[in-house]
Amino acid sequence: MEYVTRIVIIGGGPGGYEAALVAAQLGAEVTVVDCDGLGGASVLTDCVPSKTLIATAEVMTNFDSSHEELGIRIEDDTPPLAQPARVVGVDLGKVNRRVKRLALAQSHDIAASVTRAGARVVRGHGRLEPEQGPDGTRRVVVTAADGSVDTLTADAVLVATGGHPREIPDARPDGERILNWKQVYDLDELPEELIVVGSGVTGAEFAGAYQALGSQVTLVSSRDRVLPGEDPDAAAVLEDVFRRRGMNVMARSRAASAKRVGDRVEVALNDGRTITGTHCLVAVGAVPNTGDMGLEEAGVVLRESGHIRTDRVSRTSAPGVYAAGDCTGVLALASVAAMQGRIAMYHILGETVGPLNLKTVSANVFTDPEIATVGYSQADVDEGRIDARSVKLPLLRNPRAKMQGIRDGFVKLFCRPGTGIVVGGVVVAPRASELIHPISIAVDNNLTVDQIAKAFTVYPSLTGSIAEVARQLHSRKAADEI
């Protein structure tokens, strides 16, 4: 009789469903235990919804900011001396209904793919039993919404339970005026004055989107700049764009509390100041969903933050238990969660597997302009973690950018001295998420700046700036050797 490995996956987000697809394809008996719907927060309340909202905002921004320069004329009945409030407007209720519809459709598509691959999906909350069986198996107790309980036996368990919005104790969301990033899609009307607390990726993305949609946005940042974890040159470009578009960016300002006062919200800052708006969005990070799962009792070591400690092939400290995604605190990216899940399955099922390499991960901040990065960063160079040379080329010099009315952004490459091997890059531009791919290929395959420079690019194109930066790095290399 052919031996079949039984795998139970707790959590149906990118880490879980991608693992299920791989394991089922390799012949394992797979059960996915999920509470909310396959796709997890990434599909239902985070990546897919937010990027759908941002897509609408992006269309409005592009039209609003460049229609005059590009020669587009709008015929209406506005008197010549009147100053219109906006060129275009938005029906936020309609936008949010589309957001929810697309997220649900994506979740259904994922569920269909997983079941078609041969995996079983069980609705409920999964909890590990403390002890392994005498044969080394693990048991997962599943509690359904109706209270019924089932026990699943597995040769290996993958925990991929994601995270949920972090809260400020004195700024609890009420779903109406004080919101977290899961609740914004229930709004039917555009916030007139939106206070966004938190200037990380989530805060910056929502702040930029709502500013573009027509809200007056105040962005409260506890650090000295927006996006403190990103490339400083990129963050400076974005903050400048935010301010030019009318956003009130409050640096070195930490929110202490938020409370409703009638139809308004008052946000108190630690320095004693108070700011007010019609709505407040709290975006101060996420907390891992690792509570009430029996993890520590089963021997799984958690970090002080509650994240699961894993190695580079997704193993936890407990035999037969693996983990992937935001619950591990490695990198809060759907692509990383999916890779962790796939690596876990390859390792469990005895396939050839390479450990997770975070220095080849590409990431994107979906602001306008977008900020895409891959490989080693400016901070790595500045702090001596790698010896690298860099060149930054503003997009203002690019002919395609001129044609499209693009004024903000740049391409930056990092390469090793001597060999010229590309070790990192930054792109700040519209659709930077697409433009970063050739740099990601270079980083992943140890290509040199000379190889990038010699490859043909379309003229005119924004990718031409990537080749131009590579040529400049070659020239600098030659100059350094003289």
XYZ file of C-alpha atoms in Angstrom:
482
model
C 0.000 0.000 0.000
C 1.361 3.412 -0.975
C 2.238 5.626 1.999
C 0.444 8.984 2.044
C 1.589 11.852 4.238
C -1.242 13.528 6.138
C -0.846 17.282 6.447
C -3.101 19.673 8.353
C -2.766 23.368 7.580
C -4.247 25.835 10.081
C -5.031 29.054 8.234
C -6.058 29.656 4.628
C -4.065 32.763 3.763
C -1.208 32.855 1.218
C 1.036 30.718 3.409
C -1.684 28.133 3.919
C -3.368 27.860 0.538
C -0.120 27.919 -1.439
C 1.211 25.161 0.810
C -1.988 23.176 0.250
C -1.637 23.426 -3.529
C 1.963 22.196 -3.437
C 1.321 19.376 -0.972
C -1.736 18.124 -2.857
C 0.179 18.193 -6.124
C 2.901 16.074 -4.512
C 0.387 13.456 -3.401
C -0.154 14.303 0.255
C -3.509 14.072 2.015
C -4.183 17.722 2.848
C -6.762 19.352 5.116
C -6.977 23.139 5.444
C -8.622 24.438 8.624
C -9.862 27.987 8.088
C -12.228 30.366 9.897
C -12.915 33.227 7.511
C -12.509 32.077 3.919
C -9.510 31.053 1.823
C -7.178 33.873 0.977
C -7.118 35.076 4.564
C -6.653 38.713 5.492
C -4.461 39.206 2.422
C -7.423 38.595 0.113
C -10.425 39.490 2.262
C -9.359 42.532 4.305
C -5.817 43.566 3.408
C -3.856 43.330 0.145
C -6.611 42.712 -2.410
C -9.130 45.225 -0.950
C -6.592 47.963 -0.269
C -4.962 47.688 -3.689
C -8.398 47.743 -5.341
C -9.221 50.948 -3.468
C -5.805 52.350 -4.381
C -6.425 51.522 -8.058
C -9.414 53.879 -8.051
C -7.400 56.553 -6.270
C -4.568 56.128 -8.766
C -6.852 56.753 -11.740
C -8.169 59.909 -10.093
C -4.683 61.162 -9.218
C -3.304 60.556 -12.694
C -6.218 62.362 -14.313
C -6.410 65.177 -11.782
C -2.697 65.972 -11.808
C -1.843 65.646 -15.505
C -4.929 66.301 -17.623
C -4.025 69.944 -18.251
C -0.375 69.203 -19.081
C -1.396 66.426 -21.468
C -3.850 68.726 -23.214
C -7.059 67.026 -22.073
C -9.997 69.445 -21.937
C -13.099 68.931 -19.840
C -16.329 70.565 -21.043
C -18.742 71.536 -18.260
C -20.907 74.423 -17.102
C -18.450 75.821 -14.562
C -18.198 79.627 -14.874
C -14.741 80.709 -16.066
C -13.999 82.628 -12.869
C -15.142 79.860 -10.528
C -12.621 77.554 -8.919
C -13.913 73.965 -9.088
C -13.344 71.870 -5.997
C -12.192 68.878 -8.052
C -12.051 67.733 -11.631
C -13.482 64.314 -10.755
C -15.244 62.877 -7.716
C -15.838 59.471 -6.201
C -18.775 57.414 -4.961
C -17.063 55.670 -2.049
C -19.998 53.376 -1.376
C -19.806 52.071 -4.937
C -16.017 51.768 -4.715
C -16.232 49.763 -1.484
C -18.942 47.487 -2.852
C -16.630 46.706 -5.780
C -13.750 46.146 -3.346
C -15.738 43.594 -1.339
C -17.086 41.894 -4.450
C -13.623 41.419 -5.940
C -12.165 40.192 -2.633
C -14.932 37.623 -2.230
C -14.575 36.484 -5.835
C -10.831 36.012 -5.353
C -11.443 34.016 -2.178
C -13.904 31.747 -4.015
C -11.416 31.245 -6.862
C -8.718 30.202 -4.396
C -11.076 27.799 -2.627
C -11.993 26.236 -5.975
C -8.308 25.814 -6.888
C -7.484 24.195 -3.551
C -10.376 21.730 -3.652
C -9.746 20.991 -7.332
C -6.147 20.105 -6.416
C -7.498 17.486 -4.007
C -7.250 19.220 -0.635
C -10.110 19.281 1.878
C -11.256 22.547 3.472
C -12.763 22.506 6.970
C -14.366 25.592 8.518
C -13.423 26.183 12.142
C -10.776 27.165 14.691
C -7.780 24.844 14.936
C -5.903 24.075 18.139
C -2.863 21.832 18.605
C -3.021 19.103 21.219
C 0.041 19.183 23.499
C 1.411 15.698 23.020
C 2.582 13.867 19.947
C 1.142 10.454 19.313
C 3.323 7.374 19.910
C 3.964 7.230 16.167
C 5.069 10.871 16.038
C 1.783 12.186 14.674
C 0.144 15.450 15.715
C -3.521 16.052 16.474
C -5.461 19.222 15.684
C -8.778 19.865 17.411
C -11.169 21.820 15.176
C -14.056 23.746 16.725
C -16.698 24.776 14.195
C -18.880 27.880 14.434
C -21.805 25.771 15.702
C -19.685 24.432 18.558
C -19.136 20.953 17.122
C -15.648 19.511 17.595
C -13.574 17.264 15.339
C -10.056 15.912 15.759
C -7.658 15.595 12.831
C -4.526 13.442 12.889
C -1.509 14.629 10.902
C 2.031 13.599 10.182
C 2.875 17.313 10.015
C 1.070 20.551 10.813
C 1.584 23.967 9.219
C 0.457 27.002 11.234
C -0.360 29.912 8.919
C -2.825 31.973 10.941
C -1.710 35.488 9.972
C -2.345 38.526 12.150
C -4.885 41.184 13.061
C -4.691 44.974 13.489
C -2.789 46.245 16.500
C -4.794 48.625 18.677
C -3.906 51.611 20.816
C -5.538 50.997 24.217
C -7.131 54.452 24.300
C -8.116 54.463 20.628
C -10.355 51.431 20.265
C -12.030 51.204 16.829
C -15.813 51.555 16.797
C -16.274 50.782 13.094
C -17.901 54.144 12.396
C -15.575 57.060 13.155
C -12.520 55.324 14.614
C -11.452 52.573 12.234
C -8.832 49.925 11.682
C -7.730 48.817 8.223
C -10.338 46.041 8.149
C -13.256 48.404 8.729
C -12.679 51.133 6.134
C -14.539 49.148 3.457
C -17.816 49.553 5.353
C -17.843 53.330 4.764
C -20.558 54.593 2.418
C -19.349 58.188 2.289
C -15.893 59.643 1.848
C -14.380 60.927 5.114
C -14.223 64.697 4.896
C -11.270 65.005 7.281
C -9.344 61.787 7.880
C -6.644 61.422 10.534
C -4.337 58.474 9.787
C -2.346 57.312 12.814
C 0.785 55.467 11.696
C 3.127 56.243 8.811
C 4.330 52.743 7.959
C 3.341 51.001 4.754
C -0.356 50.577 5.614
C -0.744 54.111 6.955
C 1.053 55.698 4.008
C -0.940 53.699 1.446
C -4.303 54.622 2.946
C -3.292 58.236 3.556
C -2.276 58.673 -0.069
C -5.363 56.874 -1.373
C -7.880 58.885 0.632
C -6.109 62.141 -0.172
C -6.457 61.259 -3.850
C -10.110 60.299 -3.412
C -10.845 63.731 -1.967
C -10.416 63.566 1.811
C -8.377 66.138 3.682
C -5.795 63.878 5.323
C -3.618 64.396 8.374
C -0.892 61.753 8.703
C 0.441 61.297 12.249
C 3.952 59.850 12.238
C 5.816 58.972 15.417
C 9.108 59.019 13.514
C 10.943 61.859 11.804
C 9.719 60.831 8.357
C 7.097 58.848 6.513
C 7.942 55.168 5.843
C 10.828 54.936 8.325
C 11.616 51.376 7.244
C 12.008 52.204 3.548
C 14.800 53.721 1.462
C 15.334 57.289 2.791
C 15.517 58.831 -0.698
C 12.252 57.109 -1.640
C 10.546 58.192 1.572
C 11.658 61.784 0.988
C 10.133 61.781 -2.500
C 6.841 60.414 -1.203
C 6.629 62.832 1.714
C 7.283 65.737 -0.633
C 4.505 64.508 -2.946
C 2.127 64.114 0.009
C 2.752 67.666 1.191
C 2.432 69.150 -2.308
C -0.958 67.483 -2.688
C -2.184 69.139 0.497
C -1.666 66.429 3.093
C -0.792 67.545 6.622
C 2.164 65.338 7.597
C 2.928 65.550 11.315
C 6.388 64.135 12.011
C 7.651 63.115 15.464
C 4.054 63.039 16.741
C 2.775 60.001 18.626
C -0.953 59.469 19.157
C -1.949 58.739 22.769
C -5.715 58.401 22.371
C -8.667 58.902 20.056
C -12.249 59.519 21.117
C -15.533 60.457 19.500
C -17.011 63.845 20.227
C -20.373 63.925 18.474
C -19.756 63.510 14.751
C -16.048 64.210 15.081
C -12.961 62.475 16.441
C -10.374 64.019 18.748
C -6.869 62.559 18.659
C -4.622 63.489 21.571
C -0.864 63.451 20.993
C 1.763 62.609 23.598
C 3.081 66.179 23.549
C -0.278 67.561 24.688
C -1.599 68.725 21.321
C -5.028 67.689 20.061
C -6.120 67.340 16.438
C -9.639 66.757 15.178
C -11.262 65.230 12.110
C -14.420 63.487 10.982
C -12.755 60.044 11.003
C -9.599 58.383 12.307
C -7.827 55.365 10.815
C -5.476 53.572 13.204
C -2.703 51.785 11.281
C -0.013 50.924 13.822
C 0.949 47.439 12.725
C -0.372 43.947 13.320
C -0.454 41.338 16.079
C 0.087 37.632 15.253
C -2.860 35.260 15.569
C -1.083 32.772 17.826
C -3.223 32.913 20.978
C -5.570 30.139 22.132
C -3.994 27.588 19.803
C -2.066 25.442 22.285
C 1.214 26.306 20.586
C 3.428 26.754 23.625
C 1.893 23.727 25.324
C 2.834 21.739 22.211
C 6.448 22.928 22.433
C 6.321 25.766 19.903
C 8.563 28.626 21.022
C 7.076 32.107 20.583
C 8.965 35.366 20.515
C 8.150 38.071 23.042
C 5.948 39.677 20.359
C 3.877 36.491 20.074
C 5.350 35.524 16.692
C 6.368 31.914 16.063
C 10.101 31.297 15.921
C 11.034 29.388 12.744
C 14.163 28.400 10.869
C 14.743 29.031 7.154
C 12.826 25.917 6.102
C 9.795 26.951 8.208
C 10.331 24.483 11.077
C 9.282 25.496 14.572
C 10.863 24.176 17.774
C 8.187 21.440 18.010
C 8.754 18.284 15.936
C 6.296 17.985 13.078
C 5.075 21.584 13.399
C 5.916 24.195 10.778
C 4.803 27.840 10.423
C 4.479 30.380 7.626
C 3.329 33.926 7.042
C 2.638 36.911 9.254
C 2.366 34.763 12.380
C 6.146 34.180 12.077
C 7.072 37.874 11.888
C 9.633 37.245 9.137
C 8.364 39.731 6.535
C 4.722 40.754 6.326
C 4.404 40.047 2.604
C 2.023 37.665 0.870
C 4.857 36.512 -1.399
C 7.055 35.621 1.588
C 4.188 33.797 3.323
C 3.548 31.771 0.173
C 7.235 30.915 -0.174
C 7.469 29.875 3.486
C 4.453 27.615 3.019
C 5.832 26.025 -0.134
C 9.264 25.509 1.455
C 7.610 23.799 4.431
C 5.803 21.358 2.153
C 8.925 20.572 0.136
C 10.802 19.874 3.355
C 8.034 17.740 4.862
C 7.609 15.687 1.691
C 11.321 15.127 1.054
C 11.612 17.281 -2.041
C 14.691 19.295 -2.977
C 14.414 22.586 -1.122
C 16.465 25.725 -0.667
C 16.206 27.779 2.530
C 14.343 31.092 2.514
C 16.608 33.881 1.221
C 15.252 37.272 2.243
C 17.877 39.112 0.196
C 16.085 38.161 -3.009
C 12.631 39.308 -1.862
C 11.051 42.138 -3.831
C 8.488 44.335 -2.100
C 6.300 47.267 -3.037
C 4.564 50.147 -1.276
C 1.400 50.945 -3.248
C 1.457 54.689 -2.798
C 1.529 57.196 -5.667
C 4.295 57.033 -6.779
C 4.920 53.412 -5.839
C 8.109 52.399 -4.039
C 9.598 49.020 -5.014
C 12.697 47.463 -3.473
C 14.722 44.279 -3.735
C 17.887 42.940 -2.137
C 20.267 44.946 -0.004
C 19.164 48.426 1.015
C 20.721 51.837 1.522
C 20.694 51.134 5.276
C 22.693 47.929 4.698
C 25.321 49.931 2.805
C 25.388 52.855 5.247
C 25.697 50.561 8.277
C 28.463 48.446 6.745
C 26.566 45.182 6.304
C 27.690 45.081 2.675
C 30.252 46.938 0.591
C 28.439 48.287 -2.440
C 28.415 51.197 -4.877
C 25.218 52.892 -5.981
C 23.867 55.311 -8.561
C 20.502 57.076 -8.443
C 18.931 58.439 -11.629
C 15.890 60.758 -11.432
C 13.027 59.889 -13.775
C 12.897 63.515 -14.885
C 15.638 62.634 -17.376
C 13.637 59.769 -18.893
C 11.867 60.652 -22.179
C 8.910 58.338 -21.509
C 8.430 59.959 -18.101
C 8.363 63.376 -19.753
C 5.698 62.195 -22.210
C 3.534 60.848 -19.394
C 3.918 63.901 -17.192
C 5.862 61.997 -14.510
C 7.921 64.381 -12.388
C 8.655 62.389 -9.255
C 10.699 59.239 -8.839
C 14.026 57.613 -9.556
C 15.865 54.350 -10.182
C 18.686 53.325 -7.861
C 20.968 50.284 -8.179
C 23.472 48.807 -5.726
C 26.349 46.665 -7.005
C 29.455 45.071 -5.572
C 32.712 46.925 -6.233
C 35.034 45.056 -8.563
C 32.613 42.421 -9.842
C 29.690 44.771 -10.532
C 27.211 42.110 -9.357
C 23.826 43.698 -8.666
C 22.838 43.214 -5.015
C 19.845 45.527 -4.675
C 17.699 48.219 -6.176
C 14.990 50.789 -5.589
C 12.416 52.097 -8.058
C 10.134 55.037 -7.262
C 7.646 55.468 -10.090
C 4.149 54.701 -11.289
C 3.938 50.889 -11.582
C 7.233 50.446 -9.750
C 5.872 47.026 -8.756
C 6.261 46.011 -12.408
C 9.536 47.834 -13.052
C 11.355 46.141 -10.166
C 11.156 42.705 -11.815
C 14.242 42.963 -14.052
C 16.251 44.105 -11.022
C 14.842 41.180 -9.014
C 15.991 38.799 -11.746
C 19.448 40.372 -11.650
C 19.698 40.051 -7.854
C 18.425 36.469 -7.824
C 20.809 35.361 -10.577
C 23.904 37.379 -9.596
C 23.881 39.353 -12.830
C 26.282 42.250 -13.284
C 25.588 45.860 -14.194
C 27.344 45.196 -17.514
C 24.871 42.424 -18.350
C 21.945 44.712 -17.562
C 23.471 47.565 -19.537
C 23.976 45.406 -22.630
C 20.390 44.126 -22.747
C 18.131 45.963 -25.180
C 15.379 48.161 -23.774
C 12.461 49.660 -25.661
C 12.814 53.343 -26.554
C 11.178 55.262 -25.056
C 10.405 53.362 -21.862
C 10.812 53.737 -18.122
C 12.918 50.572 -18.107
C 15.463 52.541 -20.112
C 16.409 54.240 -16.830
C 17.372 50.865 -15.345
C 19.807 50.249 -18.202
C 21.113 53.826 -17.923
C 21.847 53.421 -14.198
C 23.689 50.186 -14.982
C 25.782 52.003 -17.605
C 26.639 54.714 -15.102
C 27.737 52.123 -12.571
C 29.971 50.569 -15.244
C 31.477 53.985 -15.979
C 32.069 54.604 -12.289
C 33.712 51.179 -12.010
C 36.052 52.070 -14.841
C 36.851 55.408 -13.209
C 37.552 53.726 -9.858
C 40.059 51.402 -11.521
C 42.092 54.186 -13.121
